[in-house]
mmCIF file of C-alpha atoms and ligand atoms in Angstrom:
data_model
loop_
_atom_site.group_PDB
_atom_site.id
_atom_site.type_symbol
_atom_site.label_atom_id
_atom_site.label_comp_id
_atom_site.label_asym_id
_atom_site.label_seq_id
_atom_site.Cartn_x
_atom_site.Cartn_y
_atom_site.Cartn_z
ATOM 1 C CA UNK A 1 -32.188 32.925 57.018
ATOM 2 C CA UNK A 2 -34.654 32.111 53.845
ATOM 3 C CA UNK A 3 -33.142 30.441 50.961
ATOM 4 C CA UNK A 4 -33.239 33.809 49.096
ATOM 5 C CA UNK A 5 -31.272 35.683 52.032
ATOM 6 C CA UNK A 6 -28.480 32.754 52.378
ATOM 7 C CA UNK A 7 -25.939 33.468 55.981
ATOM 8 C CA UNK A 8 -22.391 34.011 54.035
ATOM 9 C CA UNK A 9 -24.716 33.345 50.353
ATOM 10 C CA UNK A 10 -23.724 36.454 47.476
ATOM 11 C CA UNK A 11 -26.825 38.104 47.769
ATOM 12 C CA UNK A 12 -26.289 38.660 52.157
ATOM 13 C CA UNK A 13 -22.422 39.276 51.722
ATOM 14 C CA UNK A 14 -24.147 42.501 49.119
ATOM 15 C CA UNK A 15 -25.903 43.777 51.335
ATOM 16 C CA UNK A 16 -23.733 43.554 54.556
ATOM 17 C CA UNK A 17 -21.049 45.160 52.478
ATOM 18 C CA UNK A 18 -24.150 48.125 51.523
ATOM 19 C CA UNK A 19 -25.226 47.673 55.591
ATOM 20 C CA UNK A 20 -21.591 48.425 56.721
ATOM 21 C CA UNK A 21 -20.298 50.892 54.697
ATOM 22 C CA UNK A 22 -24.006 53.433 55.086
ATOM 23 C CA UNK A 23 -22.808 51.921 58.938
ATOM 24 C CA UNK A 24 -18.818 53.477 58.296
ATOM 25 C CA UNK A 25 -20.399 56.876 57.135
ATOM 26 C CA UNK A 26 -23.357 57.340 59.728
ATOM 27 C CA UNK A 27 -20.128 56.927 62.915
ATOM 28 C CA UNK A 28 -18.421 59.298 60.952
ATOM 29 C CA UNK A 29 -20.735 61.689 60.838
ATOM 30 C CA UNK A 30 -21.649 61.135 64.039
ATOM 31 C CA UNK A 31 -18.348 61.175 65.166
ATOM 32 C CA UNK A 32 -17.341 64.785 63.110
ATOM 33 C CA UNK A 33 -20.783 66.136 64.811
ATOM 34 C CA UNK A 34 -20.079 65.680 68.704
ATOM 35 C CA UNK A 35 -16.530 66.447 68.449
ATOM 36 C CA UNK A 36 -16.788 69.981 66.137
ATOM 37 C CA UNK A 37 -20.862 70.718 66.503
ATOM 38 C CA UNK A 38 -20.163 72.918 70.183
ATOM 39 C CA UNK A 39 -17.220 74.390 68.253
ATOM 40 C CA UNK A 40 -18.539 75.455 64.772
ATOM 41 C CA UNK A 41 -21.907 77.195 67.344
ATOM 42 C CA UNK A 42 -18.325 78.921 69.509
ATOM 43 C CA UNK A 43 -16.886 80.077 66.188
ATOM 44 C CA UNK A 44 -20.128 81.185 64.886
ATOM 45 C CA UNK A 45 -21.043 83.557 68.617
ATOM 46 C CA UNK A 46 -17.929 84.838 68.083
ATOM 47 C CA UNK A 47 -18.279 86.179 64.632
ATOM 48 C CA UNK A 48 -21.957 87.828 65.783
ATOM 49 C CA UNK A 49 -20.705 89.168 69.839
ATOM 50 C CA UNK A 50 -16.623 89.468 69.559
ATOM 51 C CA UNK A 51 -13.484 87.313 70.959
ATOM 52 C CA UNK A 52 -14.354 88.288 74.432
ATOM 53 C CA UNK A 53 -17.718 88.096 74.714
ATOM 54 C CA UNK A 54 -17.667 85.417 77.152
ATOM 55 C CA UNK A 55 -16.788 88.268 79.676
ATOM 56 C CA UNK A 56 -19.092 90.035 79.181
ATOM 57 C CA UNK A 57 -22.346 88.007 78.717
ATOM 58 C CA UNK A 58 -24.704 87.154 81.467
ATOM 59 C CA UNK A 59 -26.571 84.336 83.143
ATOM 60 C CA UNK A 60 -29.653 83.957 80.383
ATOM 61 C CA UNK A 61 -26.749 84.522 77.175
ATOM 62 C CA UNK A 62 -24.837 82.047 78.645
ATOM 63 C CA UNK A 63 -27.993 79.543 78.902
ATOM 64 C CA UNK A 64 -29.492 80.376 75.624
ATOM 65 C CA UNK A 65 -25.456 79.639 74.212
ATOM 66 C CA UNK A 66 -26.121 76.406 76.215
ATOM 67 C CA UNK A 67 -29.832 75.829 74.196
ATOM 68 C CA UNK A 68 -28.980 76.647 70.831
ATOM 69 C CA UNK A 69 -26.050 74.467 70.607
ATOM 70 C CA UNK A 70 -28.611 71.618 72.512
ATOM 71 C CA UNK A 71 -30.599 72.155 70.134
ATOM 72 C CA UNK A 72 -28.250 72.315 67.309
ATOM 73 C CA UNK A 73 -26.550 69.399 67.726
ATOM 74 C CA UNK A 74 -29.533 67.265 68.296
ATOM 75 C CA UNK A 75 -31.005 68.526 64.130
ATOM 76 C CA UNK A 76 -27.496 67.280 62.794
ATOM 77 C CA UNK A 77 -28.291 63.808 65.282
ATOM 78 C CA UNK A 78 -32.067 64.407 63.287
ATOM 79 C CA UNK A 79 -31.007 64.388 59.810
ATOM 80 C CA UNK A 80 -28.354 62.240 60.003
ATOM 81 C CA UNK A 81 -30.942 59.411 61.659
ATOM 82 C CA UNK A 82 -32.917 60.154 59.153
ATOM 83 C CA UNK A 83 -30.270 60.250 55.924
ATOM 84 C CA UNK A 84 -29.719 56.991 57.135
ATOM 85 C CA UNK A 85 -32.474 55.625 56.884
ATOM 86 C CA UNK A 86 -32.959 56.783 53.420
ATOM 87 C CA UNK A 87 -29.558 55.005 52.716
ATOM 88 C CA UNK A 88 -29.581 52.002 54.435
ATOM 89 C CA UNK A 89 -33.445 51.643 51.869
ATOM 90 C CA UNK A 90 -31.286 52.320 48.994
ATOM 91 C CA UNK A 91 -28.883 50.209 49.971
ATOM 92 C CA UNK A 92 -31.242 47.198 50.693
ATOM 93 C CA UNK A 93 -33.057 48.610 47.244
ATOM 94 C CA UNK A 94 -29.189 48.704 45.342
ATOM 95 C CA UNK A 95 -28.285 45.224 46.927
ATOM 96 C CA UNK A 96 -31.800 43.164 45.911
ATOM 97 C CA UNK A 97 -30.684 44.972 41.535
ATOM 98 C CA UNK A 98 -27.199 44.077 41.911
ATOM 99 C CA UNK A 99 -28.020 40.485 43.137
ATOM 100 C CA UNK A 100 -30.652 40.050 40.261
ATOM 101 C CA UNK A 101 -28.206 41.146 37.821
ATOM 102 C CA UNK A 102 -25.509 39.660 39.628
ATOM 103 C CA UNK A 103 -26.662 36.387 40.982
ATOM 104 C CA UNK A 104 -29.817 35.115 39.163
ATOM 105 C CA UNK A 105 -26.938 35.096 35.941
ATOM 106 C CA UNK A 106 -24.418 32.373 38.617
ATOM 107 C CA UNK A 107 -27.931 30.518 40.266
ATOM 108 C CA UNK A 108 -28.567 29.158 35.912
ATOM 109 C CA UNK A 109 -25.110 28.754 35.828
ATOM 110 C CA UNK A 110 -24.759 26.865 38.700
ATOM 111 C CA UNK A 111 -28.002 24.882 37.308
ATOM 112 C CA UNK A 112 -26.924 23.262 34.237
ATOM 113 C CA UNK A 113 -24.158 22.699 35.145
ATOM 114 C CA UNK A 114 -25.598 20.638 37.479
ATOM 115 C CA UNK A 115 -28.030 19.218 34.375
ATOM 116 C CA UNK A 116 -25.539 19.345 32.270
ATOM 117 C CA UNK A 117 -23.246 17.192 34.627
ATOM 118 C CA UNK A 118 -26.395 14.646 35.486
ATOM 119 C CA UNK A 119 -25.905 13.489 31.447
ATOM 120 C CA UNK A 120 -28.273 16.440 29.616
ATOM 121 C CA UNK A 121 -25.415 17.545 27.256
ATOM 122 C CA UNK A 122 -27.357 20.047 25.288
ATOM 123 C CA UNK A 123 -28.501 22.484 27.980
ATOM 124 C CA UNK A 124 -27.694 26.106 28.039
ATOM 125 C CA UNK A 125 -27.425 29.143 30.451
ATOM 126 C CA UNK A 126 -29.590 31.939 29.327
ATOM 127 C CA UNK A 127 -27.076 35.177 28.440
ATOM 128 C CA UNK A 128 -28.281 37.778 30.732
ATOM 129 C CA UNK A 129 -26.656 39.969 33.530
ATOM 130 C CA UNK A 130 -23.359 41.617 32.700
ATOM 131 C CA UNK A 131 -21.348 42.361 30.556
ATOM 132 C CA UNK A 132 -19.043 39.683 32.234
ATOM 133 C CA UNK A 133 -21.724 37.241 32.900
ATOM 134 C CA UNK A 134 -23.178 37.197 29.524
ATOM 135 C CA UNK A 135 -18.694 36.527 28.074
ATOM 136 C CA UNK A 136 -18.210 33.898 31.301
ATOM 137 C CA UNK A 137 -22.453 32.334 30.498
ATOM 138 C CA UNK A 138 -21.008 32.423 26.434
ATOM 139 C CA UNK A 139 -17.995 31.207 27.116
ATOM 140 C CA UNK A 140 -19.924 27.985 29.597
ATOM 141 C CA UNK A 141 -22.481 27.299 26.262
ATOM 142 C CA UNK A 142 -19.066 26.781 23.858
ATOM 143 C CA UNK A 143 -17.907 24.307 26.321
ATOM 144 C CA UNK A 144 -21.617 22.714 26.531
ATOM 145 C CA UNK A 145 -21.588 22.741 23.032
ATOM 146 C CA UNK A 146 -17.956 20.480 22.436
ATOM 147 C CA UNK A 147 -19.336 18.405 25.351
ATOM 148 C CA UNK A 148 -22.114 17.972 23.851
ATOM 149 C CA UNK A 149 -20.048 17.164 19.783
ATOM 150 C CA UNK A 150 -17.778 14.906 21.896
ATOM 151 C CA UNK A 151 -21.035 13.015 23.755
ATOM 152 C CA UNK A 152 -21.950 12.793 20.529
ATOM 153 C CA UNK A 153 -19.205 11.077 18.699
ATOM 154 C CA UNK A 154 -18.740 8.732 21.510
ATOM 155 C CA UNK A 155 -22.625 7.180 20.851
ATOM 156 C CA UNK A 156 -21.788 7.788 16.596
ATOM 157 C CA UNK A 157 -18.357 5.615 16.698
ATOM 158 C CA UNK A 158 -20.434 2.569 18.809
ATOM 159 C CA UNK A 159 -22.392 2.326 17.159
ATOM 160 C CA UNK A 160 -20.227 2.649 14.533
ATOM 161 C CA UNK A 161 -17.715 -0.481 15.469
ATOM 162 C CA UNK A 162 -20.514 -2.516 16.504
ATOM 163 C CA UNK A 163 -21.980 -1.777 12.632
ATOM 164 C CA UNK A 164 -18.252 -2.872 11.634
ATOM 165 C CA UNK A 165 -18.289 -5.671 13.063
ATOM 166 C CA UNK A 166 -21.892 -7.133 13.186
ATOM 167 C CA UNK A 167 -21.051 -8.204 9.259
ATOM 168 C CA UNK A 168 -17.824 -10.429 9.527
ATOM 169 C CA UNK A 169 -19.475 -11.854 13.099
ATOM 170 C CA UNK A 170 -22.548 -13.056 11.222
ATOM 171 C CA UNK A 171 -21.030 -14.348 7.913
ATOM 172 C CA UNK A 172 -18.342 -16.234 10.199
ATOM 173 C CA UNK A 173 -21.532 -17.563 11.953
ATOM 174 C CA UNK A 174 -23.835 -18.274 8.848
ATOM 175 C CA UNK A 175 -20.010 -20.439 7.406
ATOM 176 C CA UNK A 176 -20.084 -22.304 11.078
ATOM 177 C CA UNK A 177 -23.504 -23.119 11.210
ATOM 178 C CA UNK A 178 -23.170 -25.035 7.578
ATOM 179 C CA UNK A 179 -20.842 -26.665 8.552
ATOM 180 C CA UNK A 180 -22.734 -27.934 11.460
ATOM 181 C CA UNK A 181 -26.008 -28.222 9.594
ATOM 182 C CA UNK A 182 -23.969 -30.017 7.063
ATOM 183 C CA UNK A 183 -24.771 -27.196 4.167
ATOM 184 C CA UNK A 184 -21.789 -26.090 3.861
ATOM 185 C CA UNK A 185 -18.415 -28.728 3.843
ATOM 186 C CA UNK A 186 -15.557 -28.398 5.623
ATOM 187 C CA UNK A 187 -12.861 -27.886 3.041
ATOM 188 C CA UNK A 188 -10.262 -25.945 2.364
ATOM 189 C CA UNK A 189 -12.344 -23.316 0.271
ATOM 190 C CA UNK A 190 -14.571 -22.265 2.934
ATOM 191 C CA UNK A 191 -11.847 -21.966 5.358
ATOM 192 C CA UNK A 192 -10.288 -19.654 3.590
ATOM 193 C CA UNK A 193 -13.447 -17.672 3.060
ATOM 194 C CA UNK A 194 -13.772 -17.506 7.197
ATOM 195 C CA UNK A 195 -10.017 -16.612 7.876
ATOM 196 C CA UNK A 196 -11.291 -14.019 5.574
ATOM 197 C CA UNK A 197 -13.470 -12.264 7.258
ATOM 198 C CA UNK A 198 -11.335 -12.943 10.875
ATOM 199 C CA UNK A 199 -9.025 -11.195 9.144
ATOM 200 C CA UNK A 200 -11.546 -8.943 8.394
ATOM 201 C CA UNK A 201 -12.081 -8.735 12.551
ATOM 202 C CA UNK A 202 -8.582 -8.624 13.405
ATOM 203 C CA UNK A 203 -7.578 -5.293 10.816
ATOM 204 C CA UNK A 204 -10.507 -3.810 11.842
ATOM 205 C CA UNK A 205 -9.093 -4.412 15.773
ATOM 206 C CA UNK A 206 -6.190 -3.430 15.047
ATOM 207 C CA UNK A 207 -6.846 -0.156 12.527
ATOM 208 C CA UNK A 208 -9.212 0.354 15.691
ATOM 209 C CA UNK A 209 -6.553 0.509 19.074
ATOM 210 C CA UNK A 210 -4.598 3.273 16.110
ATOM 211 C CA UNK A 211 -7.036 5.292 15.380
ATOM 212 C CA UNK A 212 -7.966 5.092 19.509
ATOM 213 C CA UNK A 213 -4.171 5.923 19.423
ATOM 214 C CA UNK A 214 -3.759 8.392 16.846
ATOM 215 C CA UNK A 215 -7.283 10.144 18.582
ATOM 216 C CA UNK A 216 -5.697 10.489 22.287
ATOM 217 C CA UNK A 217 -1.956 11.262 21.223
ATOM 218 C CA UNK A 218 -0.664 8.743 22.746
ATOM 219 C CA UNK A 219 1.685 7.575 19.844
ATOM 220 C CA UNK A 220 5.121 8.795 20.422
ATOM 221 C CA UNK A 221 7.387 9.555 17.241
ATOM 222 C CA UNK A 222 10.317 9.528 17.238
ATOM 223 C CA UNK A 223 11.009 11.772 13.860
ATOM 224 C CA UNK A 224 14.484 11.470 12.355
ATOM 225 C CA UNK A 225 15.694 14.139 9.535
ATOM 226 C CA UNK A 226 14.101 11.933 6.263
ATOM 227 C CA UNK A 227 14.747 11.887 2.301
ATOM 228 C CA UNK A 228 10.885 12.575 0.686
ATOM 229 C CA UNK A 229 12.586 9.984 -2.011
ATOM 230 C CA UNK A 230 13.406 7.472 0.389
ATOM 231 C CA UNK A 231 10.004 7.833 2.127
ATOM 232 C CA UNK A 232 7.916 7.896 -1.872
ATOM 233 C CA UNK A 233 10.413 4.851 -2.745
ATOM 234 C CA UNK A 234 9.723 2.691 0.199
ATOM 235 C CA UNK A 235 5.760 2.628 -0.539
ATOM 236 C CA UNK A 236 6.863 2.033 -4.070
ATOM 237 C CA UNK A 237 8.370 -0.642 -3.696
ATOM 238 C CA UNK A 238 5.751 -2.435 -0.991
ATOM 239 C CA UNK A 239 3.176 -1.851 -3.609
ATOM 240 C CA UNK A 240 4.296 -2.289 -7.183
ATOM 241 C CA UNK A 241 2.709 -6.107 -7.368
ATOM 242 C CA UNK A 242 -0.164 -5.300 -6.227
ATOM 243 C CA UNK A 243 -0.204 -2.368 -8.842
ATOM 244 C CA UNK A 244 1.703 -5.056 -11.464
ATOM 245 C CA UNK A 245 -1.635 -8.226 -10.881
ATOM 246 C CA UNK A 246 -3.990 -4.542 -11.614
ATOM 247 C CA UNK A 247 -2.675 -4.088 -14.363
ATOM 248 C CA UNK A 248 -2.099 -0.084 -13.426
ATOM 249 C CA UNK A 249 0.318 1.932 -14.205
ATOM 250 C CA UNK A 250 2.068 3.585 -11.266
ATOM 251 C CA UNK A 251 4.467 6.890 -11.464
ATOM 252 C CA UNK A 252 6.677 8.619 -9.741
ATOM 253 C CA UNK A 253 7.405 11.840 -10.150
ATOM 254 C CA UNK A 254 9.882 13.586 -7.561
ATOM 255 C CA UNK A 255 10.982 17.436 -7.391
ATOM 256 C CA UNK A 256 15.124 16.463 -7.746
ATOM 257 C CA UNK A 257 17.473 17.780 -4.363
ATOM 258 C CA UNK A 258 14.630 17.232 -1.966
ATOM 259 C CA UNK A 259 16.146 18.331 1.380
ATOM 260 C CA UNK A 260 15.089 16.037 4.129
ATOM 261 C CA UNK A 261 11.645 15.968 6.595
ATOM 262 C CA UNK A 262 11.258 16.007 10.059
ATOM 263 C CA UNK A 263 9.176 12.630 10.908
ATOM 264 C CA UNK A 264 9.072 10.019 11.744
ATOM 265 C CA UNK A 265 9.759 7.840 8.799
ATOM 266 C CA UNK A 266 7.612 4.150 9.699
ATOM 267 C CA UNK A 267 4.249 6.853 9.997
ATOM 268 C CA UNK A 268 4.448 8.675 7.264
ATOM 269 C CA UNK A 269 5.473 5.470 4.580
ATOM 270 C CA UNK A 270 2.557 4.259 6.347
ATOM 271 C CA UNK A 271 -0.170 6.804 5.138
ATOM 272 C CA UNK A 272 1.559 7.218 1.941
ATOM 273 C CA UNK A 273 1.163 2.895 1.443
ATOM 274 C CA UNK A 274 -2.671 3.930 2.718
ATOM 275 C CA UNK A 275 -3.693 6.634 0.132
ATOM 276 C CA UNK A 276 -1.682 4.771 -2.848
ATOM 277 C CA UNK A 277 -3.509 1.781 -1.415
ATOM 278 C CA UNK A 278 -6.404 3.920 -1.908
ATOM 279 C CA UNK A 279 -5.746 4.501 -4.872
ATOM 280 C CA UNK A 280 -5.076 0.994 -6.455
ATOM 281 C CA UNK A 281 -8.338 0.077 -5.318
ATOM 282 C CA UNK A 282 -10.510 3.154 -5.989
ATOM 283 C CA UNK A 283 -8.427 2.742 -9.515
ATOM 284 C CA UNK A 284 -10.147 0.172 -12.282
ATOM 285 C CA UNK A 285 -8.149 -2.269 -14.311
ATOM 286 C CA UNK A 286 -5.492 -0.584 -17.120
ATOM 287 C CA UNK A 287 -5.818 3.281 -15.187
ATOM 288 C CA UNK A 288 -2.481 5.158 -13.500
ATOM 289 C CA UNK A 289 -1.190 6.133 -11.160
ATOM 290 C CA UNK A 290 0.757 9.190 -9.958
ATOM 291 C CA UNK A 291 2.840 9.666 -6.711
ATOM 292 C CA UNK A 292 5.317 12.422 -6.149
ATOM 293 C CA UNK A 293 6.933 14.942 -3.555
ATOM 294 C CA UNK A 294 7.869 19.015 -4.395
ATOM 295 C CA UNK A 295 8.348 21.370 -2.277
ATOM 296 C CA UNK A 296 5.650 24.350 -1.236
ATOM 297 C CA UNK A 297 7.889 26.342 1.095
ATOM 298 C CA UNK A 298 8.629 25.595 5.201
ATOM 299 C CA UNK A 299 7.329 22.012 4.206
ATOM 300 C CA UNK A 300 7.395 19.911 1.501
ATOM 301 C CA UNK A 301 4.018 18.182 -0.274
ATOM 302 C CA UNK A 302 3.260 14.917 -1.427
ATOM 303 C CA UNK A 303 0.519 13.633 -3.670
ATOM 304 C CA UNK A 304 -1.368 10.869 -4.297
ATOM 305 C CA UNK A 305 -2.406 11.111 -8.161
ATOM 306 C CA UNK A 306 -4.904 8.446 -9.632
ATOM 307 C CA UNK A 307 -7.315 7.725 -12.653
ATOM 308 C CA UNK A 308 -9.842 6.118 -10.327
ATOM 309 C CA UNK A 309 -13.300 6.114 -9.549
ATOM 310 C CA UNK A 310 -12.995 9.760 -8.150
ATOM 311 C CA UNK A 311 -14.498 11.645 -6.072
ATOM 312 C CA UNK A 312 -18.227 13.757 -6.041
ATOM 313 C CA UNK A 313 -16.929 17.270 -3.937
ATOM 314 C CA UNK A 314 -20.011 16.617 -1.348
ATOM 315 C CA UNK A 315 -17.983 13.835 0.305
ATOM 316 C CA UNK A 316 -14.343 15.724 0.132
ATOM 317 C CA UNK A 317 -14.450 17.771 3.045
ATOM 318 C CA UNK A 318 -15.986 14.440 4.833
ATOM 319 C CA UNK A 319 -13.549 11.604 4.308
ATOM 320 C CA UNK A 320 -11.246 12.106 7.022
ATOM 321 C CA UNK A 321 -14.378 11.731 9.042
ATOM 322 C CA UNK A 322 -14.353 7.992 10.906
ATOM 323 C CA UNK A 323 -15.904 5.358 9.107
ATOM 324 C CA UNK A 324 -16.897 7.800 5.925
ATOM 325 C CA UNK A 325 -16.420 5.680 2.896
ATOM 326 C CA UNK A 326 -18.438 7.766 -0.611
ATOM 327 C CA UNK A 327 -20.238 4.081 -1.656
ATOM 328 C CA UNK A 328 -20.711 1.888 1.360
ATOM 329 C CA UNK A 329 -21.557 -1.443 -0.191
ATOM 330 C CA UNK A 330 -18.977 -1.066 -2.263
ATOM 331 C CA UNK A 331 -15.946 -0.740 0.200
ATOM 332 C CA UNK A 332 -17.234 -2.782 2.706
ATOM 333 C CA UNK A 333 -17.024 -5.775 -0.479
ATOM 334 C CA UNK A 334 -13.281 -4.642 -0.809
ATOM 335 C CA UNK A 335 -12.343 -4.846 3.480
ATOM 336 C CA UNK A 336 -12.358 -1.121 3.702
ATOM 337 C CA UNK A 337 -14.466 0.207 7.462
ATOM 338 C CA UNK A 338 -13.751 4.363 6.046
ATOM 339 C CA UNK A 339 -10.780 4.975 9.647
ATOM 340 C CA UNK A 340 -7.870 4.490 6.884
ATOM 341 C CA UNK A 341 -7.839 7.846 5.906
ATOM 342 C CA UNK A 342 -8.370 8.427 9.412
ATOM 343 C CA UNK A 343 -5.416 7.759 10.523
ATOM 344 C CA UNK A 344 -3.287 9.505 8.054
ATOM 345 C CA UNK A 345 -4.815 12.474 9.306
ATOM 346 C CA UNK A 346 -4.413 11.988 12.947
ATOM 347 C CA UNK A 347 -0.412 10.708 11.569
ATOM 348 C CA UNK A 348 0.162 13.587 9.849
ATOM 349 C CA UNK A 349 -0.969 16.292 12.175
ATOM 350 C CA UNK A 350 1.139 15.093 14.581
ATOM 351 C CA UNK A 351 3.632 16.035 12.158
ATOM 352 C CA UNK A 352 2.768 19.518 12.056
ATOM 353 C CA UNK A 353 1.174 18.673 8.260
ATOM 354 C CA UNK A 354 -2.016 19.184 7.249
ATOM 355 C CA UNK A 355 -3.861 16.107 4.334
ATOM 356 C CA UNK A 356 -6.479 17.467 1.761
ATOM 357 C CA UNK A 357 -7.823 15.690 -1.310
ATOM 358 C CA UNK A 358 -9.095 16.981 -4.050
ATOM 359 C CA UNK A 359 -11.265 16.078 -7.678
ATOM 360 C CA UNK A 360 -12.819 17.081 -9.913
ATOM 361 C CA UNK A 361 -15.910 14.708 -10.150
ATOM 362 C CA UNK A 362 -17.043 11.295 -10.049
ATOM 363 C CA UNK A 363 -14.603 8.916 -12.811
ATOM 364 C CA UNK A 364 -11.930 12.093 -13.321
ATOM 365 C CA UNK A 365 -9.661 10.535 -10.060
ATOM 366 C CA UNK A 366 -8.976 11.191 -6.799
ATOM 367 C CA UNK A 367 -5.191 13.452 -5.205
ATOM 368 C CA UNK A 368 -4.532 12.851 -2.511
ATOM 369 C CA UNK A 369 -1.924 15.957 -0.772
ATOM 370 C CA UNK A 370 -0.159 16.212 2.978
ATOM 371 C CA UNK A 371 3.098 18.288 3.235
ATOM 372 C CA UNK A 372 5.382 17.448 6.532
ATOM 373 C CA UNK A 373 7.360 20.198 7.696
ATOM 374 C CA UNK A 374 11.267 20.796 7.106
ATOM 375 C CA UNK A 375 13.923 19.534 9.144
ATOM 376 C CA UNK A 376 15.805 22.940 9.487
ATOM 377 C CA UNK A 377 12.277 24.271 10.177
ATOM 378 C CA UNK A 378 11.407 22.574 13.208
ATOM 379 C CA UNK A 379 15.243 22.957 14.099
HETATM 380 P P1 ADP B 1 -11.238 2.509 3.196
HETATM 381 O O1 ADP B 1 -10.634 1.651 4.021
HETATM 382 O O2 ADP B 1 -13.078 2.406 3.284
HETATM 383 O O3 ADP B 1 -10.466 3.249 2.017
HETATM 384 P P2 ADP B 1 -10.661 5.445 3.639
HETATM 385 O O4 ADP B 1 -10.329 6.599 4.871
HETATM 386 O O5 ADP B 1 -9.665 4.856 3.740
HETATM 387 O O6 ADP B 1 -11.185 3.381 4.446
HETATM 388 O O7 ADP B 1 -11.109 6.049 2.878
HETATM 389 C C1 ADP B 1 -12.759 6.536 3.434
HETATM 390 C C2 ADP B 1 -13.367 6.368 1.637
HETATM 391 O O8 ADP B 1 -12.837 8.111 0.877
HETATM 392 C C3 ADP B 1 -13.230 5.768 0.635
HETATM 393 O O9 ADP B 1 -13.722 4.363 1.218
HETATM 394 C C4 ADP B 1 -13.990 5.861 -0.490
HETATM 395 O O10 ADP B 1 -15.026 6.203 -0.719
HETATM 396 C C5 ADP B 1 -13.136 7.262 -0.518
HETATM 397 N N1 ADP B 1 -11.585 7.541 -1.277
HETATM 398 C C6 ADP B 1 -10.060 6.976 -1.154
HETATM 399 N N2 ADP B 1 -9.654 7.428 -1.300
HETATM 400 C C7 ADP B 1 -9.722 7.586 -2.663
HETATM 401 C C8 ADP B 1 -9.838 7.704 -4.260
HETATM 402 N N3 ADP B 1 -8.047 7.273 -4.153
HETATM 403 N N4 ADP B 1 -10.587 7.951 -5.094
HETATM 404 C C9 ADP B 1 -12.018 7.501 -4.869
HETATM 405 N N5 ADP B 1 -12.319 7.635 -3.501
HETATM 406 C C10 ADP B 1 -11.105 7.856 -2.494
#
């Protein structure tokens, strides 16, 4: 058998099933002809000459009956042979057409699968074949697209991490070389600058580790019923000194008697501190920030509003993406790598909540919201 009609292949089995059906049909017809043809002929003779014709028939009539019977059977056999030949031809043709419609798309899919497995993520299966096969190809292409996106994200992530590591490493290397060459003095201020960069690297690796745990859903939550007001007060207590130092007013606006949320208080506190920290970072001295919570149907909505630099509309949908920074130079100078909001998003979504941001534009401040399910609702 050649490659086209491989023994055991789908084409081979399709053709074989057609041929077997024809063989079974022909065999049945043949058996019926052999068993019933003489009887049918007898009935014909009885109808023609009466039930007792054999008693009155002479030898020539009996001979004629035998000959007619033989011709009748032969005619049936010839008809059967010719029709079987025609059926086999049709079966081969039908198998060819069916194999084109079924086997070809499957072959295409197989080829594309092995190309993707070899790392060619942009490959797509052509949408040919029957409805089911075209649907299979569509689903396959969607899966291939998801794989391609994941691969692009992986490559981008490696590039981003390398980029983020390079700046502090280059700074540290610059100081150390300067010290070794005797150009920079080894005083306390120099070591403090080196330590700053080391801390930046440490923060970055901690964030990256947490990001990977959040994104791979490896982080486990220890949720309990938590009073939203307690969470906000804890975050405010933690950051009030920094707000005071920067002369930014910090107000709290919590709806009274809010029901408890279902949350891991440490993780939610981390989200609130991150959002409040951003409000502090992106609001100039003398500004104002408000942190609050109110009920929103089956959830509690937390929010942090500031009167800071604001965010242009085109950046809003990307804020929660990894390493996304609106103004890269500004945030690099202040230490942000653009991972904080991505971690917040992961943590909020792990709780079954949502997070989003709004801003009337640059210079108009920004508000970050997130929701957490009510404890009752969770129960
Ligand atoms: P970063 O560590 O750079 O602050 P984040 O993930 O916390 O990273 O924030 C991503 C980006 O979103 C920031 O770089 C900044 O451009 C923008 N951003 C976040 N919070 C605010 C805010 N309150 N006001 C204006 N821009 C903000």
